Amino acid sequence: MKKLIYTLALIFTLGVSSNSVSAATVKDKVELTAEQKVQLEKITNRVEEIKAMDKSDLSRSERKELRKELKEMKQQARAMGGGVYLSVGAIIIIILLLILIL
Protein backbone atom coordinates (compact mmCIF):
# COMPACT_ATOMS: atom_id res chain seq x y z
CA MET A 1 0.00 0.00 0.00
CA LYS A 2 2.85 2.38 0.85
CA LYS A 3 4.50 1.69 -2.50
CA LEU A 4 1.29 2.62 -4.30
CA ILE A 5 0.96 5.89 -2.38
CA TYR A 6 4.62 6.79 -2.94
CA THR A 7 4.33 5.96 -6.65
CA LEU A 8 1.22 8.11 -7.05
CA ALA A 9 2.87 10.97 -5.16
CA LEU A 10 5.94 10.72 -7.39
CA ILE A 11 3.87 10.69 -10.58
CA PHE A 12 1.83 13.67 -9.38
CA THR A 13 4.97 15.62 -8.43
CA LEU A 14 6.63 14.95 -11.76
CA GLY A 15 3.48 15.88 -13.64
CA VAL A 16 3.14 19.16 -11.78
CA SER A 17 6.82 20.03 -12.19
CA SER A 18 6.77 19.47 -15.95
CA ASN A 19 3.80 21.83 -16.30
CA SER A 20 5.48 24.48 -14.18
CA VAL A 21 8.68 24.23 -16.23
CA SER A 22 6.85 24.98 -19.45
CA ALA A 23 4.94 27.81 -17.77
CA ALA A 24 8.12 29.34 -16.35
CA THR A 25 9.79 29.70 -19.76
CA VAL A 26 7.12 32.05 -21.13
CA LYS A 27 8.09 35.69 -20.59
CA ASP A 28 6.07 38.73 -21.46
CA LYS A 29 7.76 41.54 -23.34
CA VAL A 30 7.80 44.75 -21.36
CA GLU A 31 7.62 47.99 -23.32
CA LEU A 32 10.34 50.44 -22.30
CA THR A 33 9.96 54.18 -22.28
CA ALA A 34 12.33 56.39 -24.27
CA GLU A 35 14.31 57.24 -21.12
CA GLN A 36 14.66 53.58 -20.20
CA LYS A 37 15.82 52.73 -23.72
CA VAL A 38 18.49 55.43 -23.55
CA GLN A 39 19.62 54.20 -20.13
CA LEU A 40 19.72 50.60 -21.35
CA GLU A 41 21.75 51.67 -24.38
CA LYS A 42 24.24 53.46 -22.09
CA ILE A 43 24.56 50.35 -19.95
CA THR A 44 25.09 48.17 -23.02
CA ASN A 45 27.76 50.49 -24.40
CA ARG A 46 29.59 50.60 -21.08
CA VAL A 47 29.54 46.80 -20.80
CA GLU A 48 30.99 46.53 -24.31
CA GLU A 49 33.73 49.01 -23.35
CA ILE A 50 34.60 46.95 -20.29
CA LYS A 51 34.68 43.75 -22.34
CA ALA A 52 37.03 45.36 -24.86
CA MET A 53 39.41 46.63 -22.16
CA ASP A 54 42.76 45.01 -21.51
CA LYS A 55 42.32 44.03 -17.87
CA SER A 56 45.76 42.47 -17.44
CA ASP A 57 47.39 45.81 -16.63
CA LEU A 58 44.76 46.86 -14.07
CA SER A 59 45.45 46.69 -10.38
CA ARG A 60 43.45 44.49 -8.07
CA SER A 61 41.39 47.39 -6.73
CA GLU A 62 40.58 48.61 -10.25
CA ARG A 63 39.36 45.15 -11.27
CA LYS A 64 37.27 45.03 -8.11
CA GLU A 65 35.71 48.40 -8.98
CA LEU A 66 34.92 47.14 -12.50
CA ARG A 67 33.18 44.05 -11.10
CA LYS A 68 31.20 46.24 -8.71
CA GLU A 69 30.21 48.55 -11.56
CA LEU A 70 29.09 45.60 -13.69
CA LYS A 71 26.98 44.21 -10.84
CA GLU A 72 25.29 47.58 -10.35
CA MET A 73 24.56 47.88 -14.07
CA LYS A 74 23.14 44.37 -14.11
CA GLN A 75 20.80 45.26 -11.25
CA GLN A 76 19.69 48.40 -13.05
CA ALA A 77 19.00 46.46 -16.26
CA ARG A 78 16.97 43.87 -14.38
CA ALA A 79 14.99 46.57 -12.61
CA MET A 80 14.03 48.09 -15.96
CA GLY A 81 12.73 44.75 -17.20
CA GLY A 82 10.39 44.42 -14.23
CA GLY A 83 8.49 41.33 -13.26
CA VAL A 84 8.76 38.68 -10.60
CA TYR A 85 10.63 35.50 -11.39
CA LEU A 86 10.11 32.22 -9.58
CA SER A 87 12.37 29.25 -10.02
CA VAL A 88 10.93 25.82 -10.74
CA GLY A 89 12.01 24.62 -7.31
CA ALA A 90 10.17 27.49 -5.63
CA ILE A 91 7.02 26.71 -7.61
CA ILE A 92 7.16 23.05 -6.59
CA ILE A 93 7.64 23.96 -2.93
CA ILE A 94 4.71 26.38 -3.05
CA ILE A 95 2.48 23.74 -4.63
CA LEU A 96 3.49 21.12 -2.06
CA LEU A 97 2.81 23.54 0.78
CA LEU A 98 -0.61 24.32 -0.64
CA ILE A 99 -1.39 20.63 -0.92
CA LEU A 100 -0.34 20.02 2.68
CA ILE A 101 -2.31 23.01 3.99
CA LEU A 102 -5.46 22.26 2.06
XYZ file of N, CA and C in Angstrom:
306
model
N 0.811 -1.188 0.000
C 0.000 0.000 0.000
C 0.864 1.266 0.000
N 1.959 1.219 0.796
C 2.847 2.376 0.849
C 3.490 2.627 -0.509
N 3.869 1.540 -1.192
C 4.496 1.691 -2.503
C 3.546 2.366 -3.486
N 2.281 2.010 -3.414
C 1.286 2.617 -4.299
C 1.142 4.116 -4.019
N 1.086 4.477 -2.755
C 0.956 5.892 -2.384
C 2.192 6.667 -2.808
N 3.381 6.114 -2.549
C 4.619 6.791 -2.942
C 4.721 6.932 -4.462
N 4.296 5.904 -5.185
C 4.335 5.956 -6.645
C 3.384 7.028 -7.168
N 2.174 7.088 -6.632
C 1.219 8.107 -7.052
C 1.717 9.515 -6.717
N 2.329 9.664 -5.547
C 2.868 10.970 -5.162
C 4.001 11.382 -6.101
N 4.844 10.433 -6.476
C 5.942 10.722 -7.394
C 5.419 11.116 -8.769
N 4.440 10.387 -9.266
C 3.868 10.690 -10.581
C 3.208 12.069 -10.556
N 2.481 12.366 -9.492
C 1.833 13.673 -9.376
C 2.863 14.796 -9.325
N 3.921 14.604 -8.554
C 4.967 15.625 -8.430
C 5.664 15.863 -9.759
N 5.976 14.798 -10.463
C 6.631 14.950 -11.763
C 5.703 15.610 -12.779
N 4.440 15.261 -12.728
C 3.477 15.884 -13.637
C 3.319 17.370 -13.381
N 3.276 17.748 -12.136
C 3.143 19.165 -11.780
C 4.411 19.922 -12.145
N 5.569 19.318 -11.912
C 6.819 20.026 -12.186
C 7.028 20.229 -13.685
N 6.596 19.279 -14.516
C 6.773 19.468 -15.952
C 5.880 20.581 -16.475
N 4.678 20.726 -15.908
C 3.800 21.828 -16.298
C 4.360 23.171 -15.851
N 4.944 23.218 -14.672
C 5.478 24.480 -14.182
C 6.734 24.878 -14.942
N 7.491 23.910 -15.437
C 8.680 24.228 -16.225
C 8.278 24.899 -17.525
N 7.277 24.376 -18.194
C 6.850 24.981 -19.446
C 6.210 26.341 -19.207
N 5.557 26.523 -18.077
C 4.943 27.812 -17.773
C 5.998 28.839 -17.379
N 7.100 28.406 -16.801
C 8.124 29.340 -16.347
C 8.947 29.895 -17.504
N 8.966 29.227 -18.645
C 9.788 29.696 -19.756
C 9.123 30.809 -20.548
N 7.828 31.012 -20.389
C 7.118 32.052 -21.128
C 7.338 33.386 -20.418
N 7.855 34.368 -21.162
C 8.090 35.690 -20.593
C 7.354 36.716 -21.435
N 6.750 37.656 -20.762
C 6.066 38.732 -21.456
C 7.062 39.835 -21.775
N 6.924 40.414 -22.966
C 7.759 41.541 -23.339
C 7.250 42.778 -22.636
N 8.160 43.514 -22.044
C 7.802 44.747 -21.361
C 8.238 45.913 -22.232
N 7.304 46.815 -22.519
C 7.624 47.992 -23.316
C 8.401 48.984 -22.464
N 9.513 49.471 -23.007
C 10.340 50.437 -22.303
C 10.029 51.842 -22.794
N 10.129 52.791 -21.887
C 9.955 54.179 -22.280
C 11.220 54.652 -22.979
N 11.172 55.854 -23.546
C 12.332 56.392 -24.265
C 13.513 56.586 -23.316
N 13.244 57.041 -22.094
C 14.309 57.240 -21.118
C 14.955 55.914 -20.737
N 14.125 54.892 -20.559
C 14.658 53.583 -20.202
C 15.479 53.001 -21.337
N 15.047 53.223 -22.578
C 15.818 52.731 -23.722
C 17.185 53.400 -23.792
N 17.211 54.699 -23.538
C 18.489 55.431 -23.549
C 19.397 54.905 -22.445
N 18.837 54.716 -21.255
C 19.619 54.205 -20.128
C 20.135 52.798 -20.423
N 19.301 51.960 -21.014
C 19.716 50.598 -21.352
C 20.812 50.610 -22.412
N 20.716 51.539 -23.343
C 21.751 51.669 -24.379
C 23.081 52.112 -23.766
N 23.024 53.030 -22.789
C 24.243 53.455 -22.095
C 24.885 52.290 -21.354
N 24.051 51.509 -20.679
C 24.564 50.350 -19.946
C 25.215 49.363 -20.909
N 24.554 49.109 -22.029
C 25.085 48.175 -23.021
C 26.422 48.661 -23.576
N 26.507 49.938 -23.882
C 27.758 50.493 -24.400
C 28.884 50.384 -23.381
N 28.565 50.667 -22.125
C 29.593 50.596 -21.079
C 30.071 49.159 -20.887
N 29.159 48.216 -20.934
C 29.544 46.805 -20.798
C 30.458 46.394 -21.952
N 30.141 46.843 -23.155
C 30.989 46.533 -24.312
C 32.372 47.155 -24.152
N 32.442 48.372 -23.605
C 33.732 49.008 -23.351
C 34.550 48.196 -22.363
N 33.893 47.734 -21.310
C 34.598 46.954 -20.287
C 35.084 45.635 -20.868
N 34.263 45.005 -21.708
C 34.683 43.745 -22.335
C 35.886 43.945 -23.237
N 35.938 45.095 -23.922
C 37.028 45.357 -24.856
C 38.311 45.798 -24.152
N 38.233 46.146 -22.884
C 39.409 46.626 -22.156
C 40.433 45.519 -21.957
N 41.685 45.936 -21.872
C 42.757 45.008 -21.509
C 42.883 45.050 -19.989
N 42.382 44.028 -19.328
C 42.320 44.026 -17.868
C 43.591 43.503 -17.222
N 44.537 43.053 -18.013
C 45.756 42.475 -17.440
C 46.632 43.530 -16.771
N 46.554 44.778 -17.225
C 47.393 45.813 -16.625
C 46.697 46.585 -15.503
N 45.486 46.202 -15.150
C 44.762 46.860 -14.067
C 45.197 46.307 -12.720
N 45.135 47.159 -11.722
C 45.452 46.691 -10.375
C 44.256 45.916 -9.818
N 44.500 45.305 -8.678
C 43.450 44.495 -8.068
C 42.242 45.347 -7.686
N 42.490 46.521 -7.146
C 41.389 47.389 -6.727
C 40.591 47.899 -7.934
N 41.276 48.163 -9.044
C 40.579 48.615 -10.245
C 39.689 47.515 -10.814
N 40.184 46.280 -10.809
C 39.356 45.149 -11.270
C 38.148 44.967 -10.370
N 38.369 45.160 -9.062
C 37.271 45.035 -8.108
C 36.214 46.102 -8.373
N 36.643 47.329 -8.669
C 35.713 48.404 -8.982
C 34.933 48.099 -10.266
N 35.612 47.509 -11.262
C 34.924 47.140 -12.504
C 33.850 46.090 -12.250
N 34.174 45.085 -11.428
C 33.183 44.050 -11.101
C 31.990 44.662 -10.378
N 32.277 45.585 -9.455
C 31.203 46.241 -8.712
C 30.321 47.057 -9.657
N 30.961 47.762 -10.589
C 30.208 48.551 -11.561
C 29.333 47.658 -12.441
N 29.870 46.519 -12.866
C 29.091 45.595 -13.690
C 27.896 45.037 -12.927
N 28.092 44.713 -11.650
C 26.980 44.207 -10.842
C 25.882 45.250 -10.699
N 26.281 46.508 -10.482
C 25.290 47.582 -10.353
C 24.521 47.778 -11.657
N 25.233 47.724 -12.788
C 24.560 47.884 -14.074
C 23.612 46.721 -14.345
N 24.006 45.539 -13.926
C 23.142 44.368 -14.107
C 21.861 44.525 -13.292
N 21.977 45.029 -12.072
C 20.796 45.256 -11.245
C 19.886 46.312 -11.867
N 20.485 47.366 -12.414
C 19.687 48.403 -13.054
C 18.944 47.849 -14.275
N 19.627 47.028 -15.062
C 19.004 46.464 -16.255
C 17.856 45.528 -15.874
N 18.046 44.758 -14.831
C 16.974 43.866 -14.380
C 15.786 44.655 -13.852
N 16.065 45.753 -13.155
C 14.986 46.572 -12.605
C 14.149 47.183 -13.717
N 14.775 47.523 -14.837
C 14.029 48.095 -15.957
C 13.107 47.066 -16.594
N 13.540 45.809 -16.598
C 12.733 44.750 -17.201
C 11.471 44.479 -16.405
N 11.554 44.619 -15.093
C 10.392 44.418 -14.233
C 10.014 42.952 -14.140
N 9.000 42.681 -13.368
C 8.487 41.327 -13.261
C 9.034 40.594 -12.053
N 8.358 39.529 -11.706
C 8.761 38.682 -10.600
C 9.064 37.309 -11.177
N 10.221 36.793 -10.857
C 10.633 35.505 -11.391
C 10.683 34.478 -10.271
N 10.077 33.326 -10.524
C 10.113 32.219 -9.582
C 10.830 31.048 -10.238
N 11.702 30.418 -9.488
C 12.372 29.245 -10.019
C 11.416 28.057 -9.981
N 11.765 27.021 -10.692
C 10.926 25.822 -10.737
C 10.856 25.189 -9.356
N 11.983 25.186 -8.656
C 12.007 24.620 -7.307
C 11.078 25.368 -6.370
N 11.047 26.690 -6.479
C 10.169 27.486 -5.632
C 8.705 27.197 -5.945
N 8.393 27.024 -7.217
C 7.019 26.713 -7.612
C 6.591 25.366 -7.053
N 7.473 24.384 -7.122
C 7.163 23.048 -6.592
C 6.940 23.111 -5.090
N 7.789 23.845 -4.384
C 7.642 23.960 -2.931
C 6.326 24.639 -2.583
N 5.971 25.678 -3.301
C 4.706 26.377 -3.048
C 3.522 25.442 -3.269
N 3.571 24.669 -4.343
C 2.480 23.736 -4.633
C 2.376 22.669 -3.552
N 3.514 22.137 -3.120
C 3.489 21.118 -2.063
C 2.953 21.700 -0.751
N 3.331 22.914 -0.436
C 2.811 23.539 0.782
C 1.299 23.757 0.689
N 0.833 24.152 -0.472
C -0.613 24.322 -0.635
C -1.355 23.004 -0.498
N -0.752 21.944 -1.036
C -1.389 20.628 -0.920
C -1.456 20.193 0.549
N -0.369 20.426 1.280
C -0.345 20.022 2.685
C -1.307 20.848 3.529
N -1.418 22.145 3.217
C -2.308 23.007 3.990
C -3.756 22.699 3.696
N -4.080 22.496 2.429
C -5.465 22.259 2.058
C -5.720 20.792 2.173
